[in-house]
Amino acid sequence: MKNILMTLCGAGLLSLSMTSFGQTTLKIGHVDINLILSSLPQRDSAAAVMEKETKEMQSTYELMNAEYNKMFDDYEKAAPLLNEIVKKAKETELLDKQKRLEEFQQNASSKLEQRNADLIKPILDKILKAVDKVAADNGFTYILDVSKGSVVYTSKDSQNINPLVLKILKPL
């Protein structure tokens, strides 16, 4: 019994000493990717391109919508005078025009989203590369992105690396 107790105590001490030697110090930093992104001039260029392309799509949509509205108004005015076959053909034409208008709106929206992603990706890649460099140069174990909203607490021991990342991205 005494031997078993001594063996268990020895194993516990050995286990405790191994875990204390195996522990490494964590160095945690945080960054706000959205804040960095908004402060870069490349973001302004991408936003200008997106604004121009959005206006073009909006203009085309407005023209298509105006055509549809005119067709609809013309149909409403002439409907009492039309025979059933012509009336049915005009209604089909209106439904087809409305369907194309809706499809255009959906396609334009998805194309603009994809275009925005294509414009932002190279900028984000540069930011992430700069974060990696800061982390490697300064020995960080973890870098948390506080702009994502999933970090609910940032300790005073967590280092804000925004200035270090911006220094890499905006050399003097």
Tab-separated table of N, CA and C in Angstrom:
chain	number	residue	atom	x	y	z
A	1	MET	N	0.827	-1.179	0.000
A	1	MET	CA	0.000	0.000	0.000
A	1	MET	C	0.874	1.246	0.000
A	2	LYS	N	1.905	1.199	0.846
A	2	LYS	CA	2.814	2.328	0.938
A	2	LYS	C	3.564	2.511	-0.381
A	3	ASN	N	3.923	1.410	-1.029
A	3	ASN	CA	4.627	1.480	-2.311
A	3	ASN	C	3.736	2.079	-3.401
A	4	ILE	N	2.473	1.697	-3.394
A	4	ILE	CA	1.547	2.221	-4.392
A	4	ILE	C	1.366	3.724	-4.202
A	5	LEU	N	1.217	4.150	-2.968
A	5	LEU	CA	1.063	5.568	-2.667
A	5	LEU	C	2.300	6.358	-3.082
A	6	MET	N	3.488	5.819	-2.816
A	6	MET	CA	4.737	6.480	-3.195
A	6	MET	C	4.875	6.540	-4.720
A	7	THR	N	4.453	5.486	-5.394
A	7	THR	CA	4.529	5.454	-6.854
A	7	THR	C	3.591	6.499	-7.454
A	8	LEU	N	2.374	6.591	-6.919
A	8	LEU	CA	1.421	7.588	-7.409
A	8	LEU	C	1.918	9.009	-7.163
A	9	CYS	N	2.485	9.268	-5.986
A	9	CYS	CA	3.026	10.602	-5.688
A	9	CYS	C	4.184	10.930	-6.614
A	10	GLY	N	5.038	9.970	-6.857
A	10	GLY	CA	6.174	10.172	-7.752
A	10	GLY	C	5.711	10.454	-9.170
A	11	ALA	N	4.702	9.713	-9.633
A	11	ALA	CA	4.167	9.922	-10.976
A	11	ALA	C	3.521	11.304	-11.080
A	12	GLY	N	2.825	11.702	-10.027
A	12	GLY	CA	2.195	13.023	-10.016
A	12	GLY	C	3.224	14.126	-10.071
A	13	LEU	N	4.286	14.015	-9.280
A	13	LEU	CA	5.349	15.026	-9.286
A	13	LEU	C	6.045	15.073	-10.642
A	14	LEU	N	6.298	13.900	-11.200
A	14	LEU	CA	6.936	13.826	-12.508
A	14	LEU	C	6.048	14.482	-13.566
A	15	SER	N	4.755	14.181	-13.521
A	15	SER	CA	3.809	14.759	-14.464
A	15	SER	C	3.743	16.275	-14.309
A	16	LEU	N	3.712	16.746	-13.072
A	16	LEU	CA	3.668	18.179	-12.803
A	16	LEU	C	4.916	18.875	-13.314
A	17	SER	N	6.068	18.292	-13.094
A	17	SER	CA	7.314	18.917	-13.542
A	17	SER	C	7.409	18.920	-15.064
A	18	MET	N	6.880	17.886	-15.724
A	18	MET	CA	6.929	17.833	-17.182
A	18	MET	C	6.032	18.912	-17.796
A	19	THR	N	4.863	19.132	-17.195
A	19	THR	CA	3.974	20.139	-17.767
A	19	THR	C	4.505	21.540	-17.542
A	20	SER	N	5.173	21.769	-16.425
A	20	SER	CA	5.696	23.110	-16.196
A	20	SER	C	6.876	23.409	-17.120
A	21	PHE	N	7.683	22.399	-17.466
A	21	PHE	CA	8.780	22.614	-18.396
A	21	PHE	C	8.265	22.723	-19.834
A	22	GLY	N	7.154	22.067	-20.132
A	22	GLY	CA	6.620	22.047	-21.490
A	22	GLY	C	5.836	23.304	-21.843
A	23	GLN	N	5.516	24.120	-20.858
A	23	GLN	CA	4.730	25.306	-21.147
A	23	GLN	C	5.588	26.390	-21.798
A	24	THR	N	5.003	27.028	-22.797
A	24	THR	CA	5.680	28.146	-23.438
A	24	THR	C	4.839	29.392	-23.207
A	25	THR	N	5.486	30.510	-23.257
A	25	THR	CA	4.783	31.768	-23.068
A	25	THR	C	4.059	32.130	-24.351
A	26	LEU	N	2.779	32.433	-24.210
A	26	LEU	CA	1.995	32.850	-25.361
A	26	LEU	C	2.112	34.353	-25.521
A	27	LYS	N	2.347	34.778	-26.734
A	27	LYS	CA	2.366	36.202	-27.033
A	27	LYS	C	1.214	36.449	-27.989
A	28	ILE	N	0.253	37.224	-27.515
A	28	ILE	CA	-0.971	37.435	-28.276
A	28	ILE	C	-1.067	38.891	-28.703
A	29	GLY	N	-1.422	39.074	-29.945
A	29	GLY	CA	-1.634	40.414	-30.480
A	29	GLY	C	-2.990	40.482	-31.145
A	30	HIS	N	-3.432	41.689	-31.400
A	30	HIS	CA	-4.691	41.836	-32.127
A	30	HIS	C	-4.544	42.904	-33.195
A	31	VAL	N	-5.376	42.756	-34.209
A	31	VAL	CA	-5.353	43.646	-35.361
A	31	VAL	C	-6.790	43.894	-35.795
A	32	ASP	N	-7.033	45.043	-36.369
A	32	ASP	CA	-8.345	45.355	-36.923
A	32	ASP	C	-8.174	45.477	-38.435
A	33	ILE	N	-8.420	44.370	-39.127
A	33	ILE	CA	-8.211	44.307	-40.578
A	33	ILE	C	-9.054	45.360	-41.299
A	34	ASN	N	-10.299	45.542	-40.871
A	34	ASN	CA	-11.167	46.528	-41.537
A	34	ASN	C	-10.639	47.944	-41.377
A	35	LEU	N	-10.113	48.264	-40.202
A	35	LEU	CA	-9.546	49.587	-39.971
A	35	LEU	C	-8.327	49.812	-40.866
A	36	ILE	N	-7.476	48.813	-40.960
A	36	ILE	CA	-6.292	48.908	-41.810
A	36	ILE	C	-6.718	49.026	-43.280
A	37	LEU	N	-7.676	48.204	-43.690
A	37	LEU	CA	-8.163	48.239	-45.067
A	37	LEU	C	-8.700	49.624	-45.423
A	38	SER	N	-9.466	50.212	-44.521
A	38	SER	CA	-10.060	51.520	-44.813
A	38	SER	C	-9.028	52.643	-44.837
A	39	SER	N	-7.862	52.423	-44.253
A	39	SER	CA	-6.850	53.485	-44.236
A	39	SER	C	-5.862	53.403	-45.400
A	40	LEU	N	-6.003	52.394	-46.240
A	40	LEU	CA	-5.081	52.239	-47.373
A	40	LEU	C	-5.609	52.939	-48.623
A	41	PRO	N	-4.745	53.597	-49.372
A	41	PRO	CA	-5.191	54.286	-50.591
A	41	PRO	C	-5.702	53.322	-51.667
A	42	GLN	N	-5.206	52.080	-51.664
A	42	GLN	CA	-5.682	51.105	-52.651
A	42	GLN	C	-7.175	50.839	-52.469
A	43	ARG	N	-7.643	50.923	-51.238
A	43	ARG	CA	-9.067	50.711	-50.953
A	43	ARG	C	-9.904	51.818	-51.604
A	44	ASP	N	-9.383	53.039	-51.570
A	44	ASP	CA	-10.096	54.152	-52.198
A	44	ASP	C	-10.201	53.945	-53.711
A	45	SER	N	-9.136	53.437	-54.313
A	45	SER	CA	-9.154	53.155	-55.756
A	45	SER	C	-10.183	52.078	-56.081
A	46	ALA	N	-10.208	51.026	-55.278
A	46	ALA	CA	-11.173	49.942	-55.487
A	46	ALA	C	-12.595	50.462	-55.294
A	47	ALA	N	-12.800	51.316	-54.317
A	47	ALA	CA	-14.128	51.878	-54.066
A	47	ALA	C	-14.573	52.748	-55.238
A	48	ALA	N	-13.646	53.487	-55.831
A	48	ALA	CA	-13.988	54.332	-56.982
A	48	ALA	C	-14.401	53.473	-58.177
A	49	VAL	N	-13.689	52.385	-58.405
A	49	VAL	CA	-14.036	51.467	-59.494
A	49	VAL	C	-15.419	50.873	-59.245
A	50	MET	N	-15.668	50.453	-58.008
A	50	MET	CA	-16.965	49.865	-57.670
A	50	MET	C	-18.097	50.872	-57.834
A	51	GLU	N	-17.850	52.100	-57.443
A	51	GLU	CA	-18.877	53.138	-57.566
A	51	GLU	C	-19.227	53.365	-59.040
A	52	LYS	N	-18.210	53.424	-59.892
A	52	LYS	CA	-18.432	53.632	-61.329
A	52	LYS	C	-19.225	52.472	-61.926
A	53	GLU	N	-18.819	51.245	-61.612
A	53	GLU	CA	-19.498	50.077	-62.169
A	53	GLU	C	-20.914	49.932	-61.616
A	54	THR	N	-21.113	50.300	-60.368
A	54	THR	CA	-22.451	50.257	-59.775
A	54	THR	C	-23.366	51.266	-60.454
A	55	LYS	N	-22.851	52.463	-60.723
A	55	LYS	CA	-23.654	53.483	-61.407
A	55	LYS	C	-24.037	53.022	-62.806
A	56	GLU	N	-23.109	52.357	-63.507
A	56	GLU	CA	-23.412	51.849	-64.852
A	56	GLU	C	-24.542	50.824	-64.800
A	57	MET	N	-24.443	49.898	-63.836
A	57	MET	CA	-25.484	48.874	-63.688
A	57	MET	C	-26.818	49.518	-63.316
A	58	GLN	N	-26.763	50.485	-62.411
A	58	GLN	CA	-27.979	51.168	-61.972
A	58	GLN	C	-28.630	51.913	-63.133
A	59	SER	N	-27.821	52.547	-63.950
A	59	SER	CA	-28.331	53.274	-65.108
A	59	SER	C	-29.027	52.324	-66.082
A	60	THR	N	-28.395	51.203	-66.361
A	60	THR	CA	-28.992	50.210	-67.260
A	60	THR	C	-30.309	49.687	-66.683
A	61	TYR	N	-30.317	49.418	-65.382
A	61	TYR	CA	-31.533	48.935	-64.733
A	61	TYR	C	-32.654	49.974	-64.835
A	62	GLU	N	-32.324	51.221	-64.605
A	62	GLU	CA	-33.330	52.275	-64.675
A	62	GLU	C	-33.918	52.403	-66.080
A	63	LEU	N	-33.068	52.263	-67.099
A	63	LEU	CA	-33.569	52.293	-68.487
A	63	LEU	C	-34.523	51.130	-68.753
A	64	MET	N	-34.109	49.948	-68.316
A	64	MET	CA	-34.957	48.766	-68.506
A	64	MET	C	-36.276	48.922	-67.755
A	65	ASN	N	-36.214	49.464	-66.559
A	65	ASN	CA	-37.411	49.653	-65.744
A	65	ASN	C	-38.341	50.687	-66.381
A	66	ALA	N	-37.754	51.743	-66.936
A	66	ALA	CA	-38.557	52.768	-67.623
A	66	ALA	C	-39.274	52.163	-68.825
A	67	GLU	N	-38.589	51.309	-69.588
A	67	GLU	CA	-39.213	50.632	-70.732
A	67	GLU	C	-40.373	49.764	-70.267
A	68	TYR	N	-40.154	49.030	-69.194
A	68	TYR	CA	-41.201	48.165	-68.654
A	68	TYR	C	-42.414	48.995	-68.223
A	69	ASN	N	-42.161	50.079	-67.506
A	69	ASN	CA	-43.252	50.930	-67.029
A	69	ASN	C	-44.043	51.536	-68.189
A	70	LYS	N	-43.331	51.934	-69.244
A	70	LYS	CA	-44.012	52.492	-70.424
A	70	LYS	C	-44.882	51.418	-71.080
A	71	MET	N	-44.317	50.211	-71.218
A	71	MET	CA	-45.094	49.106	-71.795
A	71	MET	C	-46.347	48.832	-70.961
A	72	PHE	N	-46.178	48.839	-69.658
A	72	PHE	CA	-47.297	48.566	-68.755
A	72	PHE	C	-48.365	49.654	-68.868
A	73	ASP	N	-47.934	50.913	-68.892
A	73	ASP	CA	-48.885	52.023	-69.029
A	73	ASP	C	-49.630	51.944	-70.361
A	74	ASP	N	-48.888	51.667	-71.428
A	74	ASP	CA	-49.508	51.531	-72.750
A	74	ASP	C	-50.534	50.397	-72.752
A	75	TYR	N	-50.180	49.297	-72.108
A	75	TYR	CA	-51.089	48.157	-72.033
A	75	TYR	C	-52.359	48.537	-71.270
A	76	GLU	N	-52.213	49.198	-70.121
A	76	GLU	CA	-53.381	49.574	-69.316
A	76	GLU	C	-54.327	50.504	-70.090
A	77	LYS	N	-53.754	51.417	-70.853
A	77	LYS	CA	-54.577	52.349	-71.627
A	77	LYS	C	-55.330	51.631	-72.756
A	78	ALA	N	-54.638	50.687	-73.387
A	78	ALA	CA	-55.223	50.017	-74.552
A	78	ALA	C	-56.013	48.763	-74.191
A	79	ALA	N	-55.882	48.250	-72.990
A	79	ALA	CA	-56.500	46.971	-72.606
A	79	ALA	C	-58.002	46.885	-72.888
A	80	PRO	N	-58.776	47.906	-72.571
A	80	PRO	CA	-60.220	47.777	-72.831
A	80	PRO	C	-60.561	47.643	-74.328
A	81	LEU	N	-59.676	48.099	-75.175
A	81	LEU	CA	-59.947	48.074	-76.614
A	81	LEU	C	-59.382	46.829	-77.313
A	82	LEU	N	-58.552	46.066	-76.613
A	82	LEU	CA	-57.873	44.923	-77.240
A	82	LEU	C	-58.738	43.670	-77.186
A	83	ASN	N	-58.615	42.844	-78.234
A	83	ASN	CA	-59.295	41.553	-78.172
A	83	ASN	C	-58.458	40.602	-77.310
A	84	GLU	N	-59.025	39.477	-76.959
A	84	GLU	CA	-58.395	38.558	-75.994
A	84	GLU	C	-57.026	38.036	-76.458
A	85	ILE	N	-56.872	37.761	-77.718
A	85	ILE	CA	-55.602	37.208	-78.225
A	85	ILE	C	-54.492	38.254	-78.102
A	86	VAL	N	-54.759	39.468	-78.528
A	86	VAL	CA	-53.770	40.547	-78.452
A	86	VAL	C	-53.483	40.876	-76.984
A	87	LYS	N	-54.538	40.902	-76.173
A	87	LYS	CA	-54.387	41.177	-74.740
A	87	LYS	C	-53.472	40.135	-74.089
A	88	LYS	N	-53.705	38.866	-74.413
A	88	LYS	CA	-52.891	37.772	-73.854
A	88	LYS	C	-51.433	37.909	-74.318
A	89	ALA	N	-51.218	38.265	-75.579
A	89	ALA	CA	-49.860	38.439	-76.105
A	89	ALA	C	-49.142	39.585	-75.398
A	90	LYS	N	-49.843	40.682	-75.166
A	90	LYS	CA	-49.251	41.836	-74.462
A	90	LYS	C	-48.922	41.478	-73.010
A	91	GLU	N	-49.798	40.718	-72.369
A	91	GLU	CA	-49.553	40.297	-70.984
A	91	GLU	C	-48.330	39.386	-70.908
A	92	THR	N	-48.220	38.485	-71.861
A	92	THR	CA	-47.050	37.595	-71.915
A	92	THR	C	-45.774	38.400	-72.126
A	93	GLU	N	-45.855	39.378	-73.009
A	93	GLU	CA	-44.707	40.260	-73.279
A	93	GLU	C	-44.314	41.037	-72.015
A	94	LEU	N	-45.311	41.523	-71.292
A	94	LEU	CA	-45.047	42.252	-70.040
A	94	LEU	C	-44.409	41.338	-68.984
A	95	LEU	N	-44.933	40.132	-68.860
A	95	LEU	CA	-44.373	39.184	-67.888
A	95	LEU	C	-42.935	38.818	-68.241
A	96	ASP	N	-42.688	38.646	-69.548
A	96	ASP	CA	-41.333	38.335	-70.001
A	96	ASP	C	-40.377	39.494	-69.688
A	97	LYS	N	-40.826	40.707	-69.948
A	97	LYS	CA	-40.016	41.905	-69.676
A	97	LYS	C	-39.726	42.027	-68.169
A	98	GLN	N	-40.750	41.758	-67.351
A	98	GLN	CA	-40.580	41.826	-65.902
A	98	GLN	C	-39.585	40.761	-65.422
A	99	LYS	N	-39.673	39.568	-65.989
A	99	LYS	CA	-38.759	38.486	-65.629
A	99	LYS	C	-37.319	38.859	-65.992
A	100	ARG	N	-37.116	39.420	-67.187
A	100	ARG	CA	-35.773	39.845	-67.601
A	100	ARG	C	-35.237	40.956	-66.707
A	101	LEU	N	-36.107	41.843	-66.276
A	101	LEU	CA	-35.721	42.924	-65.366
A	101	LEU	C	-35.244	42.356	-64.022
A	102	GLU	N	-35.988	41.398	-63.498
A	102	GLU	CA	-35.605	40.760	-62.232
A	102	GLU	C	-34.298	39.977	-62.369
A	103	GLU	N	-34.147	39.264	-63.483
A	103	GLU	CA	-32.909	38.513	-63.726
A	103	GLU	C	-31.708	39.459	-63.837
A	104	PHE	N	-31.908	40.567	-64.528
A	104	PHE	CA	-30.826	41.542	-64.652
A	104	PHE	C	-30.412	42.044	-63.272
A	105	GLN	N	-31.395	42.360	-62.454
A	105	GLN	CA	-31.104	42.878	-61.115
A	105	GLN	C	-30.322	41.851	-60.300
A	106	GLN	N	-30.732	40.590	-60.341
A	106	GLN	CA	-30.021	39.544	-59.599
A	106	GLN	C	-28.617	39.335	-60.138
A	107	ASN	N	-28.482	39.259	-61.457
A	107	ASN	CA	-27.167	39.059	-62.068
A	107	ASN	C	-26.241	40.236	-61.791
A	108	ALA	N	-26.781	41.440	-61.893
A	108	ALA	CA	-25.966	42.632	-61.635
A	108	ALA	C	-25.480	42.637	-60.193
A	109	SER	N	-26.348	42.278	-59.285
A	109	SER	CA	-25.975	42.250	-57.872
A	109	SER	C	-24.864	41.242	-57.607
A	110	SER	N	-25.011	40.045	-58.143
A	110	SER	CA	-23.974	39.025	-57.917
A	110	SER	C	-22.670	39.389	-58.625
A	111	LYS	N	-22.751	39.970	-59.825
A	111	LYS	CA	-21.538	40.388	-60.529
A	111	LYS	C	-20.816	41.502	-59.771
A	112	LEU	N	-21.572	42.434	-59.203
A	112	LEU	CA	-20.951	43.514	-58.429
A	112	LEU	C	-20.301	42.984	-57.146
A	113	GLU	N	-20.939	42.028	-56.503
A	113	GLU	CA	-20.348	41.417	-55.313
A	113	GLU	C	-19.034	40.715	-55.669
A	114	GLN	N	-19.056	39.966	-56.770
A	114	GLN	CA	-17.856	39.256	-57.204
A	114	GLN	C	-16.754	40.237	-57.595
A	115	ARG	N	-17.129	41.295	-58.274
A	115	ARG	CA	-16.155	42.310	-58.685
A	115	ARG	C	-15.517	42.967	-57.476
A	116	ASN	N	-16.333	43.262	-56.465
A	116	ASN	CA	-15.815	43.850	-55.229
A	116	ASN	C	-14.830	42.896	-54.559
A	117	ALA	N	-15.185	41.631	-54.507
A	117	ALA	CA	-14.287	40.632	-53.912
A	117	ALA	C	-12.974	40.547	-54.691
A	118	ASP	N	-13.069	40.606	-56.022
A	118	ASP	CA	-11.862	40.552	-56.860
A	118	ASP	C	-10.965	41.767	-56.636
A	119	LEU	N	-11.565	42.925	-56.413
A	119	LEU	CA	-10.779	44.144	-56.190
A	119	LEU	C	-10.151	44.171	-54.794
A	120	ILE	N	-10.852	43.644	-53.806
A	120	ILE	CA	-10.389	43.697	-52.420
A	120	ILE	C	-9.379	42.588	-52.106
A	121	LYS	N	-9.491	41.443	-52.767
A	121	LYS	CA	-8.635	40.293	-52.443
A	121	LYS	C	-7.141	40.620	-52.462
A	122	PRO	N	-6.611	41.270	-53.497
A	122	PRO	CA	-5.168	41.550	-53.478
A	122	PRO	C	-4.768	42.475	-52.317
A	123	ILE	N	-5.656	43.379	-51.957
A	123	ILE	CA	-5.356	44.287	-50.838
A	123	ILE	C	-5.347	43.503	-49.533
A	124	LEU	N	-6.342	42.631	-49.357
A	124	LEU	CA	-6.391	41.803	-48.151
A	124	LEU	C	-5.192	40.863	-48.077
A	125	ASP	N	-4.794	40.331	-49.230
A	125	ASP	CA	-3.620	39.458	-49.252
A	125	ASP	C	-2.371	40.201	-48.769
A	126	LYS	N	-2.212	41.462	-49.183
A	126	LYS	CA	-1.071	42.272	-48.725
A	126	LYS	C	-1.140	42.510	-47.218
A	127	ILE	N	-2.347	42.789	-46.731
A	127	ILE	CA	-2.520	43.029	-45.290
A	127	ILE	C	-2.166	41.761	-44.509
A	128	LEU	N	-2.677	40.623	-44.960
A	128	LEU	CA	-2.404	39.366	-44.256
A	128	LEU	C	-0.920	39.004	-44.314
A	129	LYS	N	-0.282	39.310	-45.415
A	129	LYS	CA	1.157	39.068	-45.539
A	129	LYS	C	1.913	39.952	-44.543
A	130	ALA	N	1.480	41.204	-44.396
A	130	ALA	CA	2.102	42.115	-43.430
A	130	ALA	C	1.853	41.635	-42.000
A	131	VAL	N	0.658	41.125	-41.716
A	131	VAL	CA	0.359	40.573	-40.384
A	131	VAL	C	1.270	39.385	-40.107
A	132	ASP	N	1.429	38.510	-41.095
A	132	ASP	CA	2.327	37.361	-40.934
A	132	ASP	C	3.755	37.817	-40.633
A	133	LYS	N	4.208	38.842	-41.335
A	133	LYS	CA	5.571	39.348	-41.117
A	133	LYS	C	5.709	39.925	-39.714
A	134	VAL	N	4.744	40.716	-39.274
A	134	VAL	CA	4.785	41.288	-37.928
A	134	VAL	C	4.792	40.170	-36.893
A	135	ALA	N	3.952	39.163	-37.098
A	135	ALA	CA	3.878	38.041	-36.156
A	135	ALA	C	5.215	37.298	-36.097
A	136	ALA	N	5.801	37.038	-37.239
A	136	ALA	CA	7.079	36.315	-37.275
A	136	ALA	C	8.210	37.165	-36.688
A	137	ASP	N	8.273	38.435	-37.047
A	137	ASP	CA	9.347	39.314	-36.573
A	137	ASP	C	9.282	39.573	-35.077
A	138	ASN	N	8.075	39.544	-34.512
A	138	ASN	CA	7.900	39.887	-33.101
A	138	ASN	C	7.562	38.694	-32.213
A	139	GLY	N	7.572	37.495	-32.755
A	139	GLY	CA	7.380	36.289	-31.959
A	139	GLY	C	5.975	36.101	-31.403
A	140	PHE	N	4.961	36.513	-32.141
A	140	PHE	CA	3.592	36.331	-31.669
A	140	PHE	C	3.162	34.884	-31.871
A	141	THR	N	2.428	34.352	-30.897
A	141	THR	CA	1.854	33.018	-31.005
A	141	THR	C	0.518	33.090	-31.726
A	142	TYR	N	-0.276	34.090	-31.381
A	142	TYR	CA	-1.592	34.294	-31.983
A	142	TYR	C	-1.792	35.764	-32.308
A	143	ILE	N	-2.453	36.015	-33.436
A	143	ILE	CA	-2.922	37.352	-33.785
A	143	ILE	C	-4.423	37.216	-34.013
A	144	LEU	N	-5.212	37.984	-33.269
A	144	LEU	CA	-6.665	37.937	-33.387
A	144	LEU	C	-7.153	39.145	-34.192
A	145	ASP	N	-8.100	38.898	-35.078
A	145	ASP	CA	-8.698	39.990	-35.855
A	145	ASP	C	-9.938	40.462	-35.100
A	146	VAL	N	-9.858	41.623	-34.476
A	146	VAL	CA	-10.969	42.126	-33.672
A	146	VAL	C	-12.099	42.699	-34.527
A	147	SER	N	-11.864	42.899	-35.819
A	147	SER	CA	-12.918	43.455	-36.682
A	147	SER	C	-13.998	42.428	-36.997
A	148	LYS	N	-13.727	41.165	-36.802
A	148	LYS	CA	-14.694	40.114	-37.124
A	148	LYS	C	-15.804	40.002	-36.087
A	149	GLY	N	-15.608	40.603	-34.923
A	149	GLY	CA	-16.647	40.595	-33.911
A	149	GLY	C	-16.674	39.349	-33.053
A	150	SER	N	-15.797	38.377	-33.311
A	150	SER	CA	-15.825	37.160	-32.510
A	150	SER	C	-14.940	37.267	-31.271
A	151	VAL	N	-14.094	38.274	-31.205
A	151	VAL	CA	-13.256	38.485	-30.020
A	151	VAL	C	-14.047	39.388	-29.082
A	152	VAL	N	-14.412	38.844	-27.931
A	152	VAL	CA	-15.255	39.612	-27.008
A	152	VAL	C	-14.450	40.301	-25.920
A	153	TYR	N	-13.193	39.951	-25.803
A	153	TYR	CA	-12.357	40.564	-24.782
A	153	TYR	C	-10.928	40.625	-25.291
A	154	THR	N	-10.288	41.749	-25.067
A	154	THR	CA	-8.885	41.912	-25.406
A	154	THR	C	-8.155	42.338	-24.134
A	155	SER	N	-7.242	41.514	-23.693
A	155	SER	CA	-6.495	41.782	-22.467
A	155	SER	C	-5.517	42.932	-22.676
A	156	LYS	N	-5.119	43.557	-21.583
A	156	LYS	CA	-4.096	44.597	-21.671
A	156	LYS	C	-2.767	43.998	-22.104
A	157	ASP	N	-2.643	42.680	-21.944
A	157	ASP	CA	-1.419	42.002	-22.365
A	157	ASP	C	-1.394	41.720	-23.870
A	158	SER	N	-2.552	41.814	-24.519
A	158	SER	CA	-2.615	41.628	-25.959
A	158	SER	C	-2.126	42.911	-26.625
A	159	GLN	N	-1.224	42.761	-27.547
A	159	GLN	CA	-0.607	43.919	-28.182
A	159	GLN	C	-1.337	44.275	-29.476
A	160	ASN	N	-1.712	45.549	-29.624
A	160	ASN	CA	-2.332	46.039	-30.840
A	160	ASN	C	-1.240	46.189	-31.898
A	161	ILE	N	-1.333	45.400	-32.971
A	161	ILE	CA	-0.284	45.447	-33.995
A	161	ILE	C	-0.679	46.271	-35.212
A	162	ASN	N	-1.811	46.979	-35.146
A	162	ASN	CA	-2.219	47.832	-36.272
A	162	ASN	C	-1.100	48.755	-36.727
A	163	PRO	N	-0.446	49.488	-35.801
A	163	PRO	CA	0.628	50.394	-36.253
A	163	PRO	C	1.786	49.661	-36.939
A	164	LEU	N	2.113	48.468	-36.463
A	164	LEU	CA	3.211	47.709	-37.077
A	164	LEU	C	2.846	47.251	-38.484
A	165	VAL	N	1.606	46.835	-38.666
A	165	VAL	CA	1.156	46.393	-39.990
A	165	VAL	C	1.095	47.575	-40.940
A	166	LEU	N	0.564	48.697	-40.456
A	166	LEU	CA	0.499	49.898	-41.302
A	166	LEU	C	1.891	50.395	-41.674
A	167	LYS	N	2.832	50.227	-40.767
A	167	LYS	CA	4.213	50.650	-41.055
A	167	LYS	C	4.780	49.831	-42.230
A	168	ILE	N	4.453	48.564	-42.279
A	168	ILE	CA	4.913	47.708	-43.393
A	168	ILE	C	4.187	48.095	-44.675
A	169	LEU	N	2.907	48.363	-44.575
A	169	LEU	CA	2.101	48.639	-45.774
A	169	LEU	C	2.293	50.052	-46.301
A	170	LYS	N	2.660	50.991	-45.440
A	170	LYS	CA	2.853	52.377	-45.849
A	170	LYS	C	4.272	52.826	-45.508
A	171	PRO	N	5.254	52.312	-46.223
A	171	PRO	CA	6.629	52.756	-45.930
A	171	PRO	C	6.795	54.250	-46.214
A	172	LEU	N	7.596	54.884	-45.395
A	172	LEU	CA	7.819	56.330	-45.553
A	172	LEU	C	8.625	56.652	-46.754
